[in-house]
Amino acid sequence: MQKITLVDLGAQYQRIKQEINDAIFEVVESSNFILGKAVQNFEKEFAAYCGASHAIGIGSGTDAITLALRALGLEPGNRVVTAANTFIGTTEPVGLVGAKLVFCDIDPVTYNLDPEKLECVITDTTRAVIAVHLYGQPAPIDAIKKIIEPRGIALVEDAAQAHGAEYYNQRIGSLGHAACFSFYPGKNLGAYGDGGAVVTNSSELADRVRMLRNHGRHQKYEHEIEGVNSRLDELQAAILRVKLRYLDAWNERRRHHAQRYTEQLSALAVITPAEQPGLRSVYHLYVIRTPHRDALREFLNKRGISTGIHYPLPLHLQPAYKHLGYGVGDFPVTEAITKEILSLPMYPELTESDIDRICEGIREFMITHAK
Ligand SMILES: *Cc1c(COP(=O)(O)O)cnc(C)c1O
C-alpha cells in the first residue's frame, strides 16, 4: 500500500518545477547571492501580502524573533511571556537577548495563549508577549492586547505556522509591533533551506532589524552597532517569490482538506480542530485529540500513514529550561493535551482519497480499540 507521509515537499516541487528551476538559474547566472534584487522584491511582495509596510528577510524564523526582540530594546531583567506548547524556536530568542522567559498556559479548545491566564503571569517587568498562531490559527489578539497595551507591553506575533491566516478579515502579520515568519521548508510558505522574515508597520523597528541582520550596518564597513549575520539569501528569496504566488491557493487546499477531515471525524470520538468565529486558520497542521493517541498512532503507522506530535514534551519540562524552575503540574492544560494530540498528514497536494483512507483507518481503530 502507498505510504501517506505527514508532509510531501517533492509533490509540490514537481508541480512548479520549471518556474523554480528558472528562478534558481537566474540567481546563479547573476552571481549576486546576498541582499540583491530577489530579496528586495520578495520583501516588497511579502509585506504587501501581509498588508504591512515592511518585511525584512532574515536567515531563519528563530533569528527573526531574536532580531525583533533586540530591535524592541529587550534587555536583561525584562520578562517575556509565551505559551509552553510551542516549538523552542519561539523561546530561544528570549534567552539569547538575556531576558527572562515566562510561560503561560493555553486555551484547551484553541491551544493558543489563554488571555485569562496571561493576566496572572504579567508583572511590572514584563516587556513583551510572543503570541504564537499555533497550527495556523490566529491567537486571540484583541483579548491579549486588552491586557498588555495599557501596560506598554510589546506584542510580537510568532507567525511561523500561519502565513496568510486571517484575523477578522485582516491577514496576520501586522496585529502587533512585529510579526516573525519562518520559511523553513515544511512551513506553509517554505524555502529550499532556512529563511525567515520580520514584518512590521514601524519604520523605526524595520530600520533597526535591517541593520541588525547585516552586521549592524546600513553601509559597507560602517557599523553603527554590533549586529549579526542573518540575511535571507538570494536563492531562497527567488524561490519564495515563485511560491508566494501560490500561497493562497495552497492554503485554500489545506482548508478544504481540513473540512473533509472534520466532516468525517466529527462522528468519531476524537476532538477535531475548532476554528474560532472571525478567524481563518491556514491549517499548517491538522491536530486531533484522543486519549488513545499512542495506540492510534501505532495503528495508523502499520497502515502506512505517518503522523506527528506537536509537541510531545512541553517547553517548561524540557531539560533546556530546567533552570527556570518549572515542574509537572504548572500548566495543566498544556500537559493534558500533550498526551493526546496527534497531527494528521496535511499538505496541499494531499488527495481526497488519501484523507478518506486516513479517516477510514481512524474509524477502524475506534471500533476495534477504543471502547
Ligand atoms: C518553525 C517555527 C519557528 C522557528 O523557525 P525556524 O525558521 O525553523 O528558525 C518558531 N516558532 C514556531 C511556532 C515554529 O513553528
GROMACS .gro file of C-alpha atoms and ligand atoms in nm:
model
  386
    1MET     CA    1   0.000   0.000   0.000
    2GLN     CA    2   0.119   0.351  -0.082
    3LYS     CA    3   0.257   0.539   0.215
    4ILE     CA    4   0.098   0.867   0.321
    5THR     CA    5   0.355   1.097   0.473
    6LEU     CA    6   0.296   1.386   0.713
    7VAL     CA    7   0.422   1.633   0.452
    8ASP     CA    8   0.543   1.586   0.094
    9LEU     CA    9   0.768   1.860  -0.038
   10GLY     CA   10   0.855   1.665  -0.352
   11ALA     CA   11   0.495   1.663  -0.474
   12GLN     CA   12   0.487   2.042  -0.461
   13TYR     CA   13   0.818   2.082  -0.644
   14GLN     CA   14   0.701   1.856  -0.927
   15ARG     CA   15   0.411   2.093  -0.994
   16ILE     CA   16   0.616   2.413  -1.013
   17LYS     CA   17   0.947   2.266  -1.120
   18GLN     CA   18   1.009   2.479  -1.427
   19GLU     CA   19   0.935   2.809  -1.254
   20ILE     CA   20   1.154   2.715  -0.956
   21ASN     CA   21   1.440   2.598  -1.174
   22ASP     CA   22   1.425   2.918  -1.381
   23ALA     CA   23   1.428   3.130  -1.066
   24ILE     CA   24   1.729   2.946  -0.923
   25PHE     CA   25   1.911   2.962  -1.255
   26GLU     CA   26   1.855   3.336  -1.281
   27VAL     CA   27   2.020   3.398  -0.942
   28VAL     CA   28   2.313   3.172  -1.021
   29GLU     CA   29   2.361   3.344  -1.357
   30SER     CA   30   2.355   3.686  -1.191
   31SER     CA   31   2.620   3.574  -0.938
   32ASN     CA   32   2.458   3.805  -0.687
   33PHE     CA   33   2.384   3.592  -0.383
   34ILE     CA   34   2.346   3.827  -0.087
   35LEU     CA   35   2.097   4.115  -0.047
   36GLY     CA   36   2.026   4.167  -0.414
   37LYS     CA   37   1.716   4.217  -0.622
   38ALA     CA   38   1.539   3.892  -0.533
   39VAL     CA   39   1.546   3.972  -0.159
   40GLN     CA   40   1.438   4.331  -0.224
   41ASN     CA   41   1.148   4.221  -0.443
   42PHE     CA   42   1.042   3.944  -0.209
   43GLU     CA   43   1.043   4.183   0.086
   44LYS     CA   44   0.814   4.421  -0.100
   45GLU     CA   45   0.582   4.144  -0.215
   46PHE     CA   46   0.565   3.972   0.122
   47ALA     CA   47   0.497   4.298   0.308
   48ALA     CA   48   0.215   4.372   0.061
   49TYR     CA   49   0.082   4.018   0.105
   50CYS     CA   50   0.066   4.070   0.482
   51GLY     CA   51  -0.086   4.414   0.444
   52ALA     CA   52   0.210   4.564   0.629
   53SER     CA   53   0.457   4.841   0.545
   54HIS     CA   54   0.783   4.648   0.587
   55ALA     CA   55   0.920   4.297   0.557
   56ILE     CA   56   1.285   4.222   0.629
   57GLY     CA   57   1.430   3.891   0.508
   58ILE     CA   58   1.619   3.703   0.781
   59GLY     CA   59   1.822   3.382   0.792
   60SER     CA   60   1.559   3.186   0.988
   61GLY     CA   61   1.237   3.225   1.182
   62THR     CA   62   1.421   3.189   1.511
   63ASP     CA   63   1.661   3.467   1.414
   64ALA     CA   64   1.364   3.680   1.306
   65ILE     CA   65   1.227   3.660   1.661
   66THR     CA   66   1.569   3.730   1.812
   67LEU     CA   67   1.620   4.040   1.598
   68ALA     CA   68   1.265   4.162   1.660
   69LEU     CA   69   1.323   4.135   2.036
   70ARG     CA   70   1.658   4.313   2.007
   71ALA     CA   71   1.506   4.586   1.793
   72LEU     CA   72   1.233   4.632   2.052
   73GLY     CA   73   1.507   4.705   2.304
   74LEU     CA   74   1.465   4.398   2.523
   75GLU     CA   75   1.726   4.386   2.797
   76PRO     CA   76   1.847   4.152   3.068
   77GLY     CA   77   1.595   4.159   3.351
   78ASN     CA   78   1.298   4.210   3.121
   79ARG     CA   79   1.040   3.935   3.114
   80VAL     CA   80   0.890   3.785   2.801
   81VAL     CA   81   0.578   3.571   2.817
   82THR     CA   82   0.470   3.297   2.575
   83ALA     CA   83   0.288   2.963   2.564
   84ALA     CA   84   0.458   2.642   2.675
   85ASN     CA   85   0.312   2.440   2.386
   86THR     CA   86   0.525   2.569   2.102
   87PHE     CA   87   0.849   2.498   1.922
   88ILE     CA   88   1.167   2.604   2.101
   89GLY     CA   89   1.235   2.849   1.815
   90THR     CA   90   0.975   3.072   1.980
   91THR     CA   91   1.166   3.087   2.307
   92GLU     CA   92   1.539   3.054   2.234
   93PRO     CA   93   1.546   3.421   2.130
   94VAL     CA   94   1.432   3.526   2.477
   95GLY     CA   95   1.737   3.368   2.637
   96LEU     CA   96   1.960   3.499   2.359
   97VAL     CA   97   1.869   3.860   2.434
   98GLY     CA   98   1.922   3.790   2.803
   99ALA     CA   99   1.559   3.835   2.905
  100LYS     CA  100   1.370   3.608   3.142
  101LEU     CA  101   1.136   3.356   2.981
  102VAL     CA  102   0.795   3.318   3.144
  103PHE     CA  103   0.547   3.054   3.033
  104CYS     CA  104   0.171   3.075   3.030
  105ASP     CA  105  -0.095   2.806   2.989
  106ILE     CA  106  -0.318   2.772   2.684
  107ASP     CA  107  -0.685   2.751   2.599
  108PRO     CA  108  -0.799   2.384   2.582
  109VAL     CA  109  -1.008   2.446   2.269
  110THR     CA  110  -0.777   2.658   2.050
  111TYR     CA  111  -0.438   2.554   2.201
  112ASN     CA  112  -0.336   2.920   2.182
  113LEU     CA  113  -0.248   3.151   2.474
  114ASP     CA  114  -0.528   3.183   2.728
  115PRO     CA  115  -0.576   3.556   2.796
  116GLU     CA  116  -0.713   3.494   3.145
  117LYS     CA  117  -0.403   3.304   3.243
  118LEU     CA  118  -0.186   3.564   3.074
  119GLU     CA  119  -0.324   3.825   3.310
  120CYS     CA  120  -0.188   3.623   3.605
  121VAL     CA  121   0.171   3.593   3.482
  122ILE     CA  122   0.222   3.959   3.382
  123THR     CA  123   0.441   4.160   3.619
  124ASP     CA  124   0.592   4.509   3.630
  125THR     CA  125   0.899   4.385   3.444
  126THR     CA  126   0.713   4.211   3.161
  127ARG     CA  127   0.820   4.384   2.841
  128ALA     CA  128   0.686   4.161   2.565
  129VAL     CA  129   0.439   3.884   2.487
  130ILE     CA  130   0.503   3.646   2.199
  131ALA     CA  131   0.167   3.529   2.064
  132VAL     CA  132   0.209   3.210   1.862
  133HIS     CA  133  -0.054   3.148   1.594
  134LEU     CA  134  -0.028   2.777   1.662
  135TYR     CA  135  -0.109   2.519   1.393
  136GLY     CA  136  -0.218   2.806   1.164
  137GLN     CA  137  -0.497   2.956   1.375
  138PRO     CA  138  -0.451   3.317   1.492
  139ALA     CA  139  -0.409   3.373   1.866
  140PRO     CA  140  -0.677   3.580   2.049
  141ILE     CA  141  -0.505   3.909   1.970
  142ASP     CA  142  -0.772   4.154   2.092
  143ALA     CA  143  -0.802   3.987   2.432
  144ILE     CA  144  -0.422   3.979   2.464
  145LYS     CA  145  -0.390   4.344   2.363
  146LYS     CA  146  -0.655   4.446   2.614
  147ILE     CA  147  -0.430   4.311   2.888
  148ILE     CA  148  -0.089   4.424   2.767
  149GLU     CA  149  -0.150   4.750   2.581
  150PRO     CA  150  -0.237   4.960   2.888
  151ARG     CA  151   0.084   4.835   3.049
  152GLY     CA  152   0.301   4.928   2.750
  153ILE     CA  153   0.399   4.567   2.685
  154ALA     CA  154   0.505   4.488   2.327
  155LEU     CA  155   0.326   4.227   2.119
  156VAL     CA  156   0.530   4.003   1.891
  157GLU     CA  157   0.348   3.758   1.663
  158ASP     CA  158   0.515   3.422   1.608
  159ALA     CA  159   0.366   3.371   1.263
  160ALA     CA  160   0.588   3.075   1.169
  161GLN     CA  161   0.286   2.847   1.123
  162ALA     CA  162   0.033   3.094   0.990
  163HIS     CA  163   0.135   3.263   0.662
  164GLY     CA  164  -0.186   3.405   0.519
  165ALA     CA  165  -0.410   3.330   0.819
  166GLU     CA  166  -0.673   3.593   0.886
  167TYR     CA  167  -0.789   3.766   1.200
  168TYR     CA  168  -1.128   3.930   1.139
  169ASN     CA  169  -1.055   3.976   0.768
  170GLN     CA  170  -0.705   4.108   0.830
  171ARG     CA  171  -0.404   3.898   0.743
  172ILE     CA  172  -0.187   3.821   1.042
  173GLY     CA  173   0.149   3.997   1.035
  174SER     CA  174   0.059   4.348   1.143
  175LEU     CA  175  -0.150   4.278   1.452
  176GLY     CA  176   0.131   4.363   1.693
  177HIS     CA  177   0.461   4.556   1.696
  178ALA     CA  178   0.634   4.292   1.485
  179ALA     CA  179   0.547   3.958   1.330
  180CYS     CA  180   0.808   3.689   1.276
  181PHE     CA  181   0.778   3.436   0.996
  182SER     CA  182   0.974   3.120   0.923
  183PHE     CA  183   1.031   2.987   0.573
  184TYR     CA  184   1.162   2.651   0.692
  185PRO     CA  185   1.086   2.406   0.406
  186GLY     CA  186   0.785   2.243   0.572
  187LYS     CA  187   0.602   2.567   0.658
  188ASN     CA  188   0.300   2.688   0.456
  189LEU     CA  189   0.542   2.912   0.265
  190GLY     CA  190   0.868   2.721   0.265
  191ALA     CA  191   1.209   2.788   0.112
  192TYR     CA  192   1.459   2.523  -0.001
  193GLY     CA  193   1.668   2.583   0.307
  194ASP     CA  194   1.635   2.812   0.609
  195GLY     CA  195   1.475   3.153   0.591
  196GLY     CA  196   1.259   3.396   0.784
  197ALA     CA  197   1.121   3.748   0.794
  198VAL     CA  198   1.026   4.024   1.033
  199VAL     CA  199   0.712   4.210   0.926
  200THR     CA  200   0.614   4.541   1.083
  201ASN     CA  201   0.437   4.871   1.026
  202SER     CA  202   0.703   5.060   1.221
  203SER     CA  203   0.969   5.222   1.003
  204GLU     CA  204   1.193   5.262   1.305
  205LEU     CA  205   1.171   4.896   1.402
  206ALA     CA  206   1.219   4.789   1.039
  207ASP     CA  207   1.529   5.003   1.013
  208ARG     CA  208   1.680   4.853   1.328
  209VAL     CA  209   1.608   4.495   1.217
  210ARG     CA  210   1.762   4.573   0.875
  211MET     CA  211   2.076   4.694   1.047
  212LEU     CA  212   2.090   4.407   1.298
  213ARG     CA  213   2.061   4.131   1.036
  214ASN     CA  214   2.353   4.273   0.842
  215HIS     CA  215   2.638   4.327   1.090
  216GLY     CA  216   2.482   4.639   1.237
  217ARG     CA  217   2.533   4.848   0.928
  218HIS     CA  218   2.349   5.034   0.656
  219GLN     CA  219   2.666   5.084   0.456
  220LYS     CA  220   2.962   4.862   0.396
  221TYR     CA  221   3.228   4.892   0.670
  222GLU     CA  222   3.034   5.143   0.872
  223HIS     CA  223   2.895   4.953   1.169
  224GLU     CA  224   2.666   5.157   1.391
  225ILE     CA  225   2.608   4.870   1.631
  226GLU     CA  226   2.712   4.510   1.672
  227GLY     CA  227   2.463   4.306   1.474
  228VAL     CA  228   2.464   3.952   1.338
  229ASN     CA  229   2.489   3.782   1.002
  230SER     CA  230   2.137   3.659   0.937
  231ARG     CA  231   2.013   3.753   0.592
  232LEU     CA  232   1.763   3.575   0.373
  233ASP     CA  233   1.975   3.481   0.072
  234GLU     CA  234   1.901   3.549  -0.294
  235LEU     CA  235   1.836   3.187  -0.389
  236GLN     CA  236   1.581   3.142  -0.114
  237ALA     CA  237   1.417   3.476  -0.192
  238ALA     CA  238   1.387   3.386  -0.562
  239ILE     CA  239   1.226   3.052  -0.469
  240LEU     CA  240   0.993   3.221  -0.221
  241ARG     CA  241   0.883   3.477  -0.482
  242VAL     CA  242   0.764   3.192  -0.704
  243LYS     CA  243   0.592   3.015  -0.417
  244LEU     CA  244   0.426   3.326  -0.274
  245ARG     CA  245   0.213   3.342  -0.588
  246TYR     CA  246   0.067   3.001  -0.498
  247LEU     CA  247   0.028   3.053  -0.125
  248ASP     CA  248  -0.340   3.147  -0.126
  249ALA     CA  249  -0.432   2.854  -0.348
  250TRP     CA  250  -0.228   2.617  -0.131
  251ASN     CA  251  -0.384   2.749   0.189
  252GLU     CA  252  -0.725   2.705   0.029
  253ARG     CA  253  -0.639   2.341  -0.039
  254ARG     CA  254  -0.533   2.295   0.323
  255ARG     CA  255  -0.865   2.440   0.439
  256HIS     CA  256  -1.050   2.213   0.201
  257HIS     CA  257  -0.864   1.910   0.340
  258ALA     CA  258  -0.934   2.023   0.697
  259GLN     CA  259  -1.303   2.044   0.621
  260ARG     CA  260  -1.305   1.695   0.473
  261TYR     CA  261  -1.122   1.558   0.778
  262THR     CA  262  -1.359   1.731   1.018
  263GLU     CA  263  -1.670   1.612   0.834
  264GLN     CA  264  -1.561   1.252   0.861
  265LEU     CA  265  -1.402   1.260   1.203
  266SER     CA  266  -1.663   1.452   1.395
  267ALA     CA  267  -1.880   1.139   1.404
  268LEU     CA  268  -1.599   0.957   1.585
  269ALA     CA  269  -1.480   1.002   1.941
  270VAL     CA  270  -1.191   1.234   1.854
  271ILE     CA  271  -1.169   1.607   1.909
  272THR     CA  272  -1.116   1.796   1.583
  273PRO     CA  273  -0.969   2.149   1.546
  274ALA     CA  274  -1.211   2.424   1.644
  275GLU     CA  275  -1.182   2.723   1.415
  276GLN     CA  276  -1.299   3.026   1.609
  277PRO     CA  277  -1.552   3.281   1.480
  278GLY     CA  278  -1.380   3.559   1.286
  279LEU     CA  279  -1.058   3.360   1.246
  280ARG     CA  280  -0.936   3.192   0.932
  281SER     CA  281  -0.685   2.917   1.002
  282VAL     CA  282  -0.441   2.807   0.733
  283TYR     CA  283  -0.400   2.461   0.888
  284HIS     CA  284  -0.025   2.436   0.897
  285LEU     CA  285  -0.113   2.128   1.100
  286TYR     CA  286  -0.439   1.940   1.142
  287VAL     CA  287  -0.431   1.827   1.503
  288ILE     CA  288  -0.683   1.593   1.661
  289ARG     CA  289  -0.711   1.481   2.023
  290THR     CA  290  -0.783   1.140   2.170
  291PRO     CA  291  -0.685   0.967   2.496
  292HIS     CA  292  -0.583   0.669   2.280
  293ARG     CA  293  -0.325   0.876   2.091
  294ASP     CA  294  -0.026   0.641   2.112
  295ALA     CA  295  -0.223   0.331   2.013
  296LEU     CA  296  -0.391   0.517   1.726
  297ARG     CA  297  -0.057   0.645   1.604
  298GLU     CA  298   0.083   0.292   1.603
  299PHE     CA  299  -0.229   0.160   1.428
  300LEU     CA  300  -0.208   0.421   1.151
  301ASN     CA  301   0.164   0.370   1.114
  302LYS     CA  302   0.106   0.000   1.045
  303ARG     CA  303  -0.128   0.108   0.765
  304GLY     CA  304   0.141   0.325   0.608
  305ILE     CA  305   0.005   0.653   0.745
  306SER     CA  306   0.259   0.882   0.914
  307THR     CA  307   0.152   1.119   1.189
  308GLY     CA  308   0.329   1.368   1.416
  309ILE     CA  309   0.307   1.513   1.766
  310HIS     CA  310   0.340   1.890   1.802
  311TYR     CA  311   0.473   1.884   2.065
  312PRO     CA  312   0.547   1.571   2.271
  313LEU     CA  313   0.717   1.746   2.565
  314PRO     CA  314   0.611   2.100   2.658
  315LEU     CA  315   0.889   2.354   2.681
  316HIS     CA  316   0.856   2.414   3.056
  317LEU     CA  317   0.951   2.049   3.114
  318GLN     CA  318   1.243   2.044   2.868
  319PRO     CA  319   1.594   1.989   3.006
  320ALA     CA  320   1.698   2.317   2.838
  321TYR     CA  321   1.462   2.509   3.068
  322LYS     CA  322   1.532   2.328   3.392
  323HIS     CA  323   1.688   2.647   3.527
  324LEU     CA  324   1.355   2.827   3.505
  325GLY     CA  325   1.227   2.611   3.790
  326TYR     CA  326   0.900   2.491   3.640
  327GLY     CA  327   0.767   2.144   3.712
  328VAL     CA  328   0.493   1.896   3.631
  329GLY     CA  329   0.153   2.041   3.713
  330ASP     CA  330   0.242   2.404   3.643
  331PHE     CA  331   0.046   2.420   3.316
  332PRO     CA  332  -0.234   2.161   3.339
  333VAL     CA  333  -0.396   2.230   3.001
  334THR     CA  334  -0.067   2.216   2.811
  335GLU     CA  335   0.035   1.898   2.992
  336ALA     CA  336  -0.303   1.731   2.931
  337ILE     CA  337  -0.315   1.798   2.558
  338THR     CA  338   0.048   1.696   2.514
  339LYS     CA  339  -0.054   1.337   2.588
  340GLU     CA  340  -0.349   1.341   2.349
  341ILE     CA  341  -0.263   1.548   2.040
  342LEU     CA  342  -0.191   1.389   1.704
  343SER     CA  343  -0.107   1.572   1.380
  344LEU     CA  344  -0.255   1.404   1.072
  345PRO     CA  345  -0.098   1.432   0.726
  346MET     CA  346  -0.154   1.785   0.590
  347TYR     CA  347  -0.016   1.947   0.277
  348PRO     CA  348  -0.184   2.098  -0.030
  349GLU     CA  349  -0.107   1.807  -0.264
  350LEU     CA  350  -0.273   1.551  -0.036
  351THR     CA  351  -0.568   1.392  -0.221
  352GLU     CA  352  -0.924   1.341  -0.110
  353SER     CA  353  -0.877   0.966  -0.131
  354ASP     CA  354  -0.572   0.999   0.099
  355ILE     CA  355  -0.791   1.176   0.353
  356ASP     CA  356  -1.066   0.919   0.318
  357ARG     CA  357  -0.814   0.641   0.376
  358ILE     CA  358  -0.679   0.814   0.687
  359CYS     CA  359  -1.028   0.871   0.826
  360GLU     CA  360  -1.121   0.511   0.749
  361GLY     CA  361  -0.815   0.399   0.946
  362ILE     CA  362  -0.919   0.611   1.242
  363ARG     CA  363  -1.275   0.479   1.223
  364GLU     CA  364  -1.150   0.122   1.220
  365PHE     CA  365  -0.925   0.190   1.516
  366MET     CA  366  -1.207   0.346   1.714
  367ILE     CA  367  -1.436   0.048   1.652
  368THR     CA  368  -1.177  -0.215   1.742
  369HIS     CA  369  -0.963  -0.049   2.008
  370ALA     CA  370  -1.122   0.246   2.175
  371LYS     CA  371  -1.424   0.111   2.352
  372LIG     C1  372   0.927   2.678   1.274
  372LIG     C2  373   0.895   2.757   1.394
  372LIG     C3  374   0.986   2.851   1.448
  372LIG     C4  375   1.129   2.863   1.404
  372LIG     O1  376   1.151   2.883   1.272
  372LIG     P1  377   1.294   2.843   1.206
  372LIG     O2  378   1.286   2.906   1.072
  372LIG     O3  379   1.299   2.694   1.199
  372LIG     O4  380   1.401   2.901   1.289
  372LIG     C5  381   0.943   2.930   1.553
  372LIG     N1  382   0.821   2.918   1.604
  372LIG     C6  383   0.732   2.827   1.559
  372LIG     C7  384   0.597   2.818   1.622
  372LIG     C8  385   0.767   2.743   1.453
  372LIG     O5  386   0.679   2.652   1.409
   0.00000   0.00000   0.00000
